[in-house]
């Protein structure tokens, strides 16, 4: 089979597209499920569509240097919008489809977007609603025509019609030569894409990435994981997230593998089973939700099936990872594991759509060691990576056969990492950004004088040379006693439990650590129903004393783990409460990539923090919320604060705490 090295001279993504059309014209490049039916485009067909699309966009006035926003879910024509724009030398700017109008207006105005391509009527309406806040936006295209027939089409164009017009223009040989010359005019130093950061600590920044850097980074990881044109993945990640652009776009165009787009967000799990990808990525939350549903379903199974499931799960826990890593395992253990694969692991992976997965990754947040080991024990080659938008994703990743749940792996080939005097992780990588759009002062702040990028994360290397991430460097602090306080580390300990969806820890310069907790509605709801506990809403369920008792047990167990950690023994959670509402990106409490906006939450829920530390057993809160239709309302309640069970530090933990304080 042809490898990425066949087109090593291609230095832009449209040129890579042309190479695949020449080297593997009939191999599948893209699939899309529509009305229950999968449609497939070969590489030759994909190139023809993108060529015609570029021709049509040029007729509408898109030219080199223009910025074009891309808004919607994973659809072939939205991926091809990015390729067609790059073909003409324009710069695509993907935007989170679930952004509220104000967020979208900020990105489009800041990015100076003059064109936008939207998936459907919902996104078109959102774009029309922000016209005054994004005055440069003049031309809007749409992919799905439903509901748009009676709109004013003076500045609104159908992608299908634009492609048809481009195809007609390509019949002119001179124009066809000009279009090809435009593709060839692109170079490795061109800005290939502009991705906006998640905005965890403030306004999103436009990260400018070059074509050559993106391709170099993707080539390194394609070789690292031995990806080829025989691989396939399901594209369901947000288009505006660096992970999507890396895996579903850059790696696909380097390796030549097929990208399948689901019918909708609601059908992803069904489509995953139908496609059976060989390459897969999911954040820890997805793996947590899948395991929660598995355990819930097992509670409804027959007694025999439950016994078989739990028996072979113990076999997998003992031997699965060793077999996956190629270690020496007794024949009897291999035989028992093989039977487990027939009766449990194989059917389970088939139901999840994981049967063909050869390489899988998780990132974004720390994943619980138990959860991580569960999937690896089933024979799934699940690994962790660490990266950033500014790095064009990969900085570190686990090597096959050398995987540790508590680390994010060693530096990848051609990546250099060092730690600052304060423990901040700094790196140089092939794909690293060239700067923030219109914010040179922030670019200077992020770069060191010798060319390293500041991650803002605190970490350390273990004895095996693998990177461990503790927390955001600015969030790592100390309790009033001087002992270490790392909130994200505590939060991740709490989120290891399936009943806890989100947690936010506090304790900087305080006498002890505290935590606000969101319960997982599906997991706790199922738990409550099995015990005959009634509830009508999240707020009612969260306030039940039985639920508090359940969560108190998890907090106590998390504290037990912290007591065994040399660096964290003193930071056990002393007081906690269950929030009356789920943290929500629409309310500004989370980023669009589901990361906690800690400073915002501290301000919004200041009365809770005050109550945590003045000993109050109850606190009254009233919180403004944003509904899906944009309306605003208020959710109020009287929340209970509970005392958590703590544990005496183990000898190792106590010694570590004293050393850290010193």
XYZ file of C-alpha atoms in Angstrom:
662
model
C 0.000 0.000 0.000
C 1.116 3.578 -0.622
C 2.539 5.420 2.381
C 2.701 9.086 3.305
C 6.289 9.237 2.008
C 4.924 8.921 -1.567
C 3.932 12.582 -1.403
C 6.628 13.957 0.895
C 7.098 16.957 -1.401
C 3.453 18.119 -1.039
C 3.649 21.150 1.278
C -0.024 22.245 1.454
C -3.211 20.320 2.053
C -4.711 20.963 -1.420
C -1.486 19.575 -2.926
C -1.777 16.503 -0.677
C -5.339 16.075 -1.945
C -4.012 16.060 -5.502
C -1.382 13.454 -4.633
C -3.978 11.113 -3.132
C -6.195 11.536 -6.195
C -3.194 10.454 -8.304
C -1.835 7.664 -6.055
C -5.062 6.113 -4.730
C -7.905 7.510 -6.879
C -10.440 4.797 -6.014
C -9.692 4.472 -2.290
C -12.409 5.950 -0.028
C -11.622 9.463 1.200
C -14.868 10.555 2.817
C -18.141 9.006 3.897
C -21.351 10.639 5.081
C -24.534 9.096 6.402
C -27.673 10.871 5.236
C -31.230 9.588 5.759
C -29.785 6.328 7.022
C -27.633 5.652 3.952
C -23.843 5.936 3.764
C -22.454 7.741 0.727
C -18.757 7.399 -0.113
C -16.450 9.656 -2.134
C -13.137 8.355 -3.464
C -10.023 10.511 -3.408
C -10.465 11.287 -7.111
C -14.089 12.280 -6.562
C -13.192 14.368 -3.518
C -10.559 16.287 -5.482
C -13.034 16.978 -8.292
C -15.581 18.328 -5.817
C -13.052 20.537 -4.038
C -11.698 21.865 -7.346
C -15.208 22.854 -8.456
C -15.936 24.326 -5.023
C -12.780 26.446 -5.142
C -13.781 27.638 -8.601
C -17.241 28.578 -7.338
C -15.889 30.406 -4.294
C -13.496 32.387 -6.474
C -16.490 33.487 -8.559
C -18.122 34.787 -5.367
C -15.002 36.839 -4.680
C -13.027 34.738 -2.192
C -9.356 35.447 -2.720
C -5.929 34.938 -1.207
C -5.673 36.303 2.331
C -9.437 36.464 2.971
C -10.822 34.861 6.125
C -13.759 32.455 5.805
C -15.666 31.164 8.844
C -16.878 27.552 8.879
C -19.827 26.865 11.201
C -21.493 23.511 11.717
C -21.094 19.849 12.530
C -18.916 17.263 10.782
C -20.012 17.288 7.153
C -18.008 16.569 3.971
C -18.791 19.971 2.499
C -17.585 21.785 5.605
C -14.281 19.889 5.529
C -14.105 20.615 1.807
C -14.791 24.290 2.522
C -11.507 24.322 4.428
C -9.700 22.620 1.527
C -11.280 24.857 -1.130
C -10.388 27.993 0.854
C -6.784 26.813 1.256
C -6.696 26.027 -2.477
C -7.346 29.724 -3.149
C -4.982 30.931 -0.424
C -7.807 32.046 1.874
C -7.677 31.278 5.605
C -10.448 29.129 7.106
C -11.665 29.909 10.627
C -13.768 27.077 12.109
C -16.276 28.243 14.738
C -17.923 26.137 17.437
C -21.409 25.279 16.175
C -22.901 25.457 19.677
C -21.550 28.954 20.337
C -24.168 31.443 21.442
C -24.552 34.451 19.141
C -22.320 36.728 21.262
C -19.427 34.230 21.213
C -19.764 33.732 17.473
C -19.917 37.483 16.855
C -16.673 37.993 18.774
C -14.792 35.348 16.758
C -16.106 36.500 13.359
C -15.406 40.158 14.104
C -11.964 39.506 15.606
C -11.031 37.172 12.724
C -12.215 39.779 10.164
C -14.200 37.092 8.344
C -15.789 38.319 5.104
C -17.232 34.911 4.140
C -18.984 32.246 6.209
C -20.192 28.768 5.342
C -22.944 27.414 7.598
C -24.317 23.917 7.896
C -28.021 24.714 8.093
C -30.823 27.158 8.828
C -30.010 27.353 12.539
C -26.478 28.546 11.854
C -27.604 30.899 9.077
C -30.078 32.520 11.472
C -27.323 32.940 14.041
C -25.057 34.561 11.441
C -27.802 36.965 10.323
C -28.460 37.905 13.960
C -24.871 39.087 14.482
C -24.453 41.095 11.272
C -24.085 44.403 13.112
C -21.368 42.960 15.378
C -19.448 41.409 12.469
C -19.693 44.124 9.804
C -17.071 42.614 7.475
C -19.203 39.515 6.920
C -20.732 39.989 3.468
C -21.246 36.536 1.961
C -22.895 33.515 3.585
C -23.158 30.027 2.107
C -25.161 27.081 3.419
C -24.899 23.318 3.006
C -28.372 22.018 3.965
C -31.188 23.933 2.173
C -34.114 22.866 4.366
C -36.046 25.896 5.628
C -34.026 28.442 3.643
C -36.017 28.679 0.406
C -37.826 31.930 1.274
C -34.764 33.745 2.668
C -33.206 36.767 0.971
C -30.593 35.199 -1.313
C -28.861 38.410 -2.350
C -25.982 37.519 0.014
C -26.959 33.922 0.731
C -25.764 31.111 -1.539
C -26.212 27.351 -1.588
C -22.962 25.377 -1.524
C -24.417 22.992 -4.141
C -25.154 25.873 -6.525
C -21.713 27.381 -5.914
C -20.080 24.044 -6.792
C -22.238 23.693 -9.910
C -21.238 27.181 -11.059
C -17.603 26.365 -10.404
C -17.866 23.149 -12.391
C -19.295 25.118 -15.316
C -16.475 27.675 -15.138
C -13.866 24.899 -15.172
C -14.939 24.026 -18.718
C -12.933 27.072 -19.786
C -9.347 25.708 -20.197
C -7.770 29.055 -19.257
C -9.773 29.262 -16.037
C -8.987 25.615 -15.205
C -5.278 26.367 -15.590
C -5.659 29.430 -13.361
C -7.368 27.365 -10.643
C -4.552 24.812 -10.715
C -1.984 27.617 -10.603
C -3.708 28.969 -7.479
C -3.254 25.594 -5.793
C 0.403 25.425 -6.746
C 0.956 29.014 -5.578
C 0.375 27.922 -1.978
C 3.450 27.228 0.121
C 4.502 25.805 3.502
C 4.772 29.226 5.131
C 1.169 30.169 4.307
C -1.259 30.481 7.219
C -3.262 27.318 6.671
C -5.870 27.600 9.432
C -6.815 29.866 12.304
C -8.155 28.039 15.362
C -9.517 29.916 18.340
C -8.508 28.797 21.821
C -11.170 27.538 24.214
C -10.981 30.690 26.332
C -10.444 28.975 29.683
C -8.794 32.065 31.165
C -10.384 34.860 29.126
C -11.221 35.856 25.563
C -10.406 33.307 22.863
C -7.268 33.953 20.834
C -6.825 33.220 17.130
C -3.982 30.712 16.785
C -2.283 30.969 13.386
C -0.850 27.695 12.056
C 1.155 27.234 8.861
C 0.597 24.585 6.212
C 4.156 23.280 6.483
C 4.033 23.079 10.279
C 0.689 21.271 10.318
C 1.820 18.744 7.721
C 5.182 18.128 9.441
C 3.464 17.490 12.775
C 0.906 15.165 11.190
C 3.628 13.219 9.340
C 5.475 12.554 12.590
C 2.409 11.122 14.331
C 1.205 9.186 11.279
C 4.566 7.419 11.336
C 4.452 7.108 15.145
C 1.157 5.171 15.062
C 1.730 3.525 11.665
C -1.431 5.024 10.154
C -2.086 4.174 6.491
C -4.718 4.523 3.794
C -6.325 1.349 5.167
C -7.418 3.120 8.376
C -10.760 4.783 9.014
C -12.219 6.991 11.735
C -15.533 8.601 12.623
C -15.452 12.411 12.687
C -17.681 13.685 15.489
C -15.426 16.161 17.314
C -16.169 19.918 16.994
C -14.720 21.343 13.762
C -13.270 24.286 15.669
C -11.284 22.072 18.062
C -7.644 21.406 17.252
C -8.159 17.659 17.802
C -10.621 17.475 14.925
C -8.417 19.459 12.579
C -5.429 17.320 13.503
C -6.925 13.823 13.306
C -9.837 14.183 10.908
C -8.122 16.577 8.545
C -4.314 16.809 8.760
C -3.580 13.163 9.557
C -6.210 11.976 7.072
C -4.656 14.064 4.296
C -1.162 12.887 5.169
C -1.933 9.174 5.577
C -4.763 8.988 3.049
C -7.227 7.250 5.342
C -11.010 7.564 5.183
C -13.015 9.985 7.347
C -16.652 9.083 8.015
C -19.144 11.786 9.043
C -22.125 10.712 11.182
C -25.701 11.544 10.323
C -26.102 13.661 13.457
C -24.786 14.048 16.979
C -27.638 11.810 18.175
C -26.632 8.920 15.879
C -22.893 8.894 16.631
C -22.997 5.678 18.662
C -25.040 3.847 16.003
C -22.813 5.159 13.215
C -19.724 4.142 15.198
C -20.954 0.551 15.276
C -21.717 0.600 11.553
C -18.335 2.036 10.541
C -16.186 0.131 13.030
C -13.239 2.577 12.915
C -9.620 1.484 13.252
C -8.492 4.830 14.701
C -10.443 6.582 17.436
C -10.319 9.530 19.811
C -12.632 10.426 22.670
C -12.274 12.675 25.718
C -12.456 10.937 29.115
C -16.069 12.031 29.534
C -17.145 9.853 26.583
C -15.372 6.799 27.994
C -16.906 7.520 31.413
C -20.415 7.739 29.960
C -19.987 4.514 27.995
C -18.802 2.612 31.061
C -21.651 4.037 33.134
C -24.187 2.794 30.594
C -22.488 -0.614 30.435
C -22.713 -1.025 34.212
C -26.324 0.191 34.260
C -27.295 -2.321 31.563
C -25.540 -5.123 33.415
C -27.734 -4.426 36.436
C -30.720 -5.333 34.252
C -29.125 -8.544 32.919
C -29.824 -12.028 34.206
C -27.974 -13.336 37.250
C -25.926 -15.719 35.068
C -24.848 -12.942 32.705
C -23.913 -10.678 35.599
C -21.771 -13.410 37.169
C -20.075 -14.137 33.830
C -19.457 -10.423 33.204
C -17.886 -9.784 36.595
C -15.854 -13.015 36.531
C -14.247 -12.283 33.176
C -13.844 -8.629 34.088
C -11.593 -9.736 36.949
C -9.637 -11.913 34.490
C -9.248 -8.910 32.197
C -8.115 -6.648 35.039
C -5.421 -9.135 36.007
C -4.100 -10.144 32.596
C -5.582 -7.934 29.864
C -3.074 -5.097 29.880
C -0.146 -7.501 30.155
C -1.350 -9.381 27.083
C -1.906 -6.083 25.224
C 1.634 -4.950 26.104
C 3.122 -8.237 24.861
C 4.334 -9.338 28.294
C 4.867 -12.954 29.345
C 1.562 -14.428 30.590
C 0.913 -18.033 31.740
C -0.884 -20.285 29.258
C -3.832 -20.779 31.608
C -4.305 -17.035 31.935
C -4.208 -16.612 28.145
C -6.791 -19.373 27.784
C -9.079 -17.791 30.386
C -8.681 -14.381 28.731
C -9.450 -15.964 25.346
C -12.697 -17.376 26.712
C -13.487 -13.964 28.160
C -12.950 -12.475 24.728
C -15.479 -14.907 23.252
C -18.141 -14.429 25.910
C -17.653 -10.851 27.157
C -14.909 -8.608 25.720
C -15.569 -9.274 22.034
C -19.374 -8.831 22.193
C -18.939 -5.745 24.380
C -16.490 -4.095 21.973
C -18.790 -4.987 19.080
C -21.755 -3.287 20.756
C -19.637 -0.172 21.354
C -18.231 -0.122 17.804
C -14.694 -0.773 19.059
C -14.060 -4.183 17.422
C -11.641 -2.931 14.751
C -9.854 -0.203 16.735
C -6.093 -0.485 16.374
C -5.123 2.841 17.952
C -7.239 4.957 20.325
C -6.436 8.134 22.235
C -7.928 10.197 25.009
C -6.933 13.700 26.132
C -8.313 17.023 27.294
C -8.684 16.034 30.948
C -7.038 13.426 33.135
C -8.680 10.017 32.888
C -9.104 7.860 35.961
C -6.600 4.986 36.131
C -9.410 2.491 36.747
C -11.379 3.735 33.752
C -8.276 3.795 31.557
C -7.292 0.272 32.595
C -10.832 -1.028 32.012
C -10.685 -0.317 28.267
C -7.100 -1.481 27.906
C -7.968 -4.685 29.766
C -10.601 -5.363 27.104
C -7.799 -5.357 24.523
C -8.316 -1.791 23.283
C -5.026 -0.012 22.551
C -6.080 3.141 24.407
C -3.321 5.693 24.991
C -3.043 9.248 26.274
C -1.642 12.306 24.575
C -0.917 15.818 25.727
C -1.139 18.794 23.455
C -2.383 22.305 22.813
C -3.864 24.348 20.002
C -0.603 26.327 19.894
C 1.378 23.103 19.393
C -1.030 21.846 16.747
C -2.055 19.222 19.287
C 0.522 16.463 19.937
C 3.363 17.231 22.356
C 3.595 13.858 24.096
C 1.914 10.483 23.573
C 2.209 6.955 24.887
C 4.170 4.468 22.817
C 2.545 1.140 21.989
C 3.355 -1.328 24.755
C 4.602 1.405 27.103
C 1.463 2.903 28.599
C 1.001 4.261 32.126
C -2.364 5.590 33.272
C -0.885 8.406 35.377
C 1.334 9.877 32.651
C 0.777 11.420 29.219
C 3.822 9.743 27.686
C 7.250 10.944 26.546
C 7.915 13.732 24.023
C 7.032 12.773 20.458
C 9.695 12.599 17.734
C 10.980 16.085 16.845
C 9.382 17.597 19.967
C 11.597 19.100 22.642
C 10.316 19.643 26.186
C 11.889 21.336 29.176
C 10.599 22.489 32.545
C 10.994 26.032 33.813
C 12.281 26.855 37.275
C 8.654 26.985 38.469
C 7.806 23.587 36.932
C 5.950 24.955 33.897
C 6.080 22.726 30.804
C 7.766 24.390 27.807
C 8.061 22.857 24.333
C 9.230 23.255 20.759
C 7.357 21.285 18.095
C 7.196 21.058 14.290
C 3.612 22.313 14.173
C 3.815 25.097 16.729
C 1.942 28.294 15.989
C 3.487 31.399 14.492
C 1.482 33.806 16.617
C -1.908 34.997 17.832
C -3.899 36.952 15.254
C -3.727 40.708 15.973
C -2.247 40.078 19.435
C 1.560 40.284 19.113
C 1.978 41.166 22.794
C 0.280 37.912 23.837
C 2.425 36.007 21.355
C 5.539 37.458 23.019
C 4.184 36.501 26.457
C 3.660 32.909 25.334
C 7.097 32.434 23.736
C 10.442 32.280 25.509
C 13.484 34.057 24.116
C 14.917 30.739 22.879
C 11.741 29.795 20.981
C 9.940 27.533 23.441
C 6.174 27.817 23.942
C 4.839 28.266 27.464
C 1.990 25.801 28.083
C 0.742 27.294 31.327
C 0.697 23.752 32.736
C 2.779 22.501 35.645
C 4.310 19.059 35.352
C 7.259 16.795 36.007
C 9.054 13.857 34.366
C 9.055 10.506 36.131
C 11.987 8.087 36.256
C 10.952 6.609 32.888
C 11.060 10.003 31.186
C 7.270 10.260 30.905
C 5.506 13.563 31.489
C 3.056 13.973 34.361
C 0.736 16.994 34.283
C -0.298 18.314 37.705
C -2.494 21.319 36.907
C -2.518 24.714 35.267
C 0.630 26.412 36.523
C -1.290 29.507 37.644
C -3.760 27.330 39.567
C -1.138 25.381 41.485
C -0.836 27.110 44.812
C -0.622 26.434 48.501
C -2.927 26.120 51.425
C -2.478 28.634 54.223
C -0.195 26.101 55.922
C 2.151 26.249 52.923
C 1.302 22.762 51.661
C 0.592 22.105 47.974
C -2.877 22.768 46.546
C -3.523 21.604 42.928
C -7.265 21.973 42.226
C -7.422 20.066 38.949
C -5.668 17.103 40.509
C -8.319 17.017 43.236
C -11.127 17.473 40.714
C -9.888 14.610 38.583
C -9.751 12.378 41.665
C -13.411 13.172 42.310
C -14.415 12.657 38.672
C -13.005 9.135 38.706
C -16.413 8.154 40.152
C -19.184 7.629 37.589
C -21.754 9.459 39.748
C -19.689 12.694 39.675
C -19.802 14.523 36.350
C -17.919 17.687 37.285
C -16.116 19.128 40.298
C -14.546 22.490 41.121
C -12.070 22.630 44.017
C -11.059 25.665 46.103
C -8.400 26.147 48.767
C -5.773 28.643 47.602
C -4.493 30.483 50.711
C -7.243 28.828 52.767
C -7.055 26.479 55.761
C -8.377 23.503 53.797
C -9.731 22.365 50.410
C -13.432 22.398 49.454
C -15.374 21.318 46.372
C -18.546 22.071 44.412
C -19.875 18.956 42.687
C -22.165 18.233 39.744
C -23.735 14.795 39.790
C -24.068 12.744 36.585
C -27.806 12.838 35.913
C -28.019 9.509 34.076
C -25.841 7.535 36.508
C -27.337 8.978 39.697
C -30.829 8.926 38.175
C -30.548 5.196 37.488
C -29.130 4.643 40.989
C -32.069 6.544 42.496
C -34.713 4.728 40.455
C -33.395 1.357 41.599
C -33.934 2.517 45.169
C -37.391 3.912 44.579
C -36.301 7.517 45.094
C -38.546 9.994 43.292
C -37.421 13.241 41.685
C -38.674 15.583 38.982
C -35.525 17.478 38.014
C -31.777 17.677 38.388
C -32.249 20.152 41.230
C -34.529 17.806 43.180
C -32.285 14.798 42.648
C -29.151 16.718 43.669
C -30.774 17.851 46.912
C -31.874 14.404 48.133
C -30.115 13.309 51.361
C -29.547 9.832 49.890
C -27.621 11.384 47.003
C -25.541 13.438 49.437
C -24.710 10.226 51.270
C -23.683 8.568 47.992
C -21.435 11.479 47.002
C -19.992 11.725 50.516
C -18.726 8.159 50.113
C -17.001 9.087 46.860
C -15.419 12.206 48.381
C -14.129 10.103 51.282
C -12.638 7.581 48.842
C -11.024 10.388 46.811
C -9.549 11.729 50.047
C -8.143 8.280 50.796
C -6.288 8.417 47.484
C -5.014 11.926 48.189
C -3.737 10.770 51.593
C -1.495 8.295 49.762
C -0.067 10.951 47.395
C 3.196 12.530 48.573
C 2.376 15.916 47.053
C -1.333 16.060 47.862
C -1.766 14.471 51.301
C -2.672 17.775 52.974
C -5.191 18.870 50.318
C -8.040 16.493 51.136
C -11.534 17.928 50.646
C -12.966 18.971 54.024
C -16.332 20.411 52.956
C -18.431 19.947 49.797
C -21.844 20.623 48.299
C -23.803 19.444 45.275
C -24.693 22.320 42.960
C -28.350 22.957 42.127
C -27.610 23.139 38.385
C -25.218 21.608 35.913
C -22.267 23.749 34.874
C -22.920 24.925 31.333
C -20.913 26.532 28.534
C -23.939 28.688 27.596
C -23.780 30.177 31.094
C -20.056 30.906 30.764
C -19.104 28.307 33.399
C -17.407 25.921 30.945
C -15.526 26.375 27.702
C -16.871 24.865 24.484
C -14.388 22.024 25.019
C -15.948 21.381 28.448
C -13.162 22.796 30.602
C -14.042 24.550 33.846
C -13.649 28.336 33.843
C -12.470 28.457 37.430
C -12.212 32.240 37.907
C -15.676 32.849 36.482
C -17.177 30.183 38.752
C -15.397 31.641 41.786
C -17.009 35.020 41.072
C -20.449 33.650 40.196
C -20.653 31.400 43.245
C -18.828 33.656 45.712
C -21.518 33.168 48.407
C -20.877 29.411 48.321
C -17.132 29.879 48.794
C -17.789 32.238 51.702
C -20.093 29.646 53.289
C -17.495 26.898 52.776
C -15.070 28.734 55.024
C -17.307 30.393 57.602
C -18.760 27.066 58.741
C -22.306 27.620 57.431
C -24.301 24.380 56.980
C -26.571 25.962 54.338
C -26.232 28.631 51.653
C -28.841 30.410 49.510
C -27.999 30.855 45.814
C -29.735 32.353 42.784
C -28.093 31.723 39.425
C -28.937 33.188 36.023
C -29.150 30.551 33.285
C -29.432 30.706 29.494
C -31.963 28.431 27.821
C -31.443 26.846 24.383
C -33.612 29.475 22.676
C -31.520 32.281 24.166
C -34.002 33.285 26.878
C -32.628 33.817 30.357
C -34.006 32.720 33.697
C -32.988 32.196 37.309
C -32.557 28.961 39.254
C -32.451 29.444 43.008
C -32.203 27.153 45.973
C -30.918 26.550 49.476
C -27.916 24.228 49.249
C -26.600 21.955 51.952
C -22.878 21.889 52.783
C -21.543 18.614 54.137
C -18.414 17.774 56.090
C -16.262 15.203 54.254
C -14.459 12.290 55.810
C -10.687 12.755 55.696
C -7.855 10.297 56.295
C -4.541 10.445 58.084
C -1.735 10.708 55.522
C 0.176 7.494 54.856
C 3.840 7.627 55.887
C 4.792 8.348 52.263
C 2.108 10.991 51.899
C 2.981 12.751 55.140
C 6.671 12.798 54.284
C 5.898 14.178 50.861
C 3.686 16.886 52.290
C 6.416 17.985 54.747
C 8.989 18.016 51.966
C 6.710 20.065 49.689
C 6.029 22.572 52.451
C 9.737 22.899 53.138
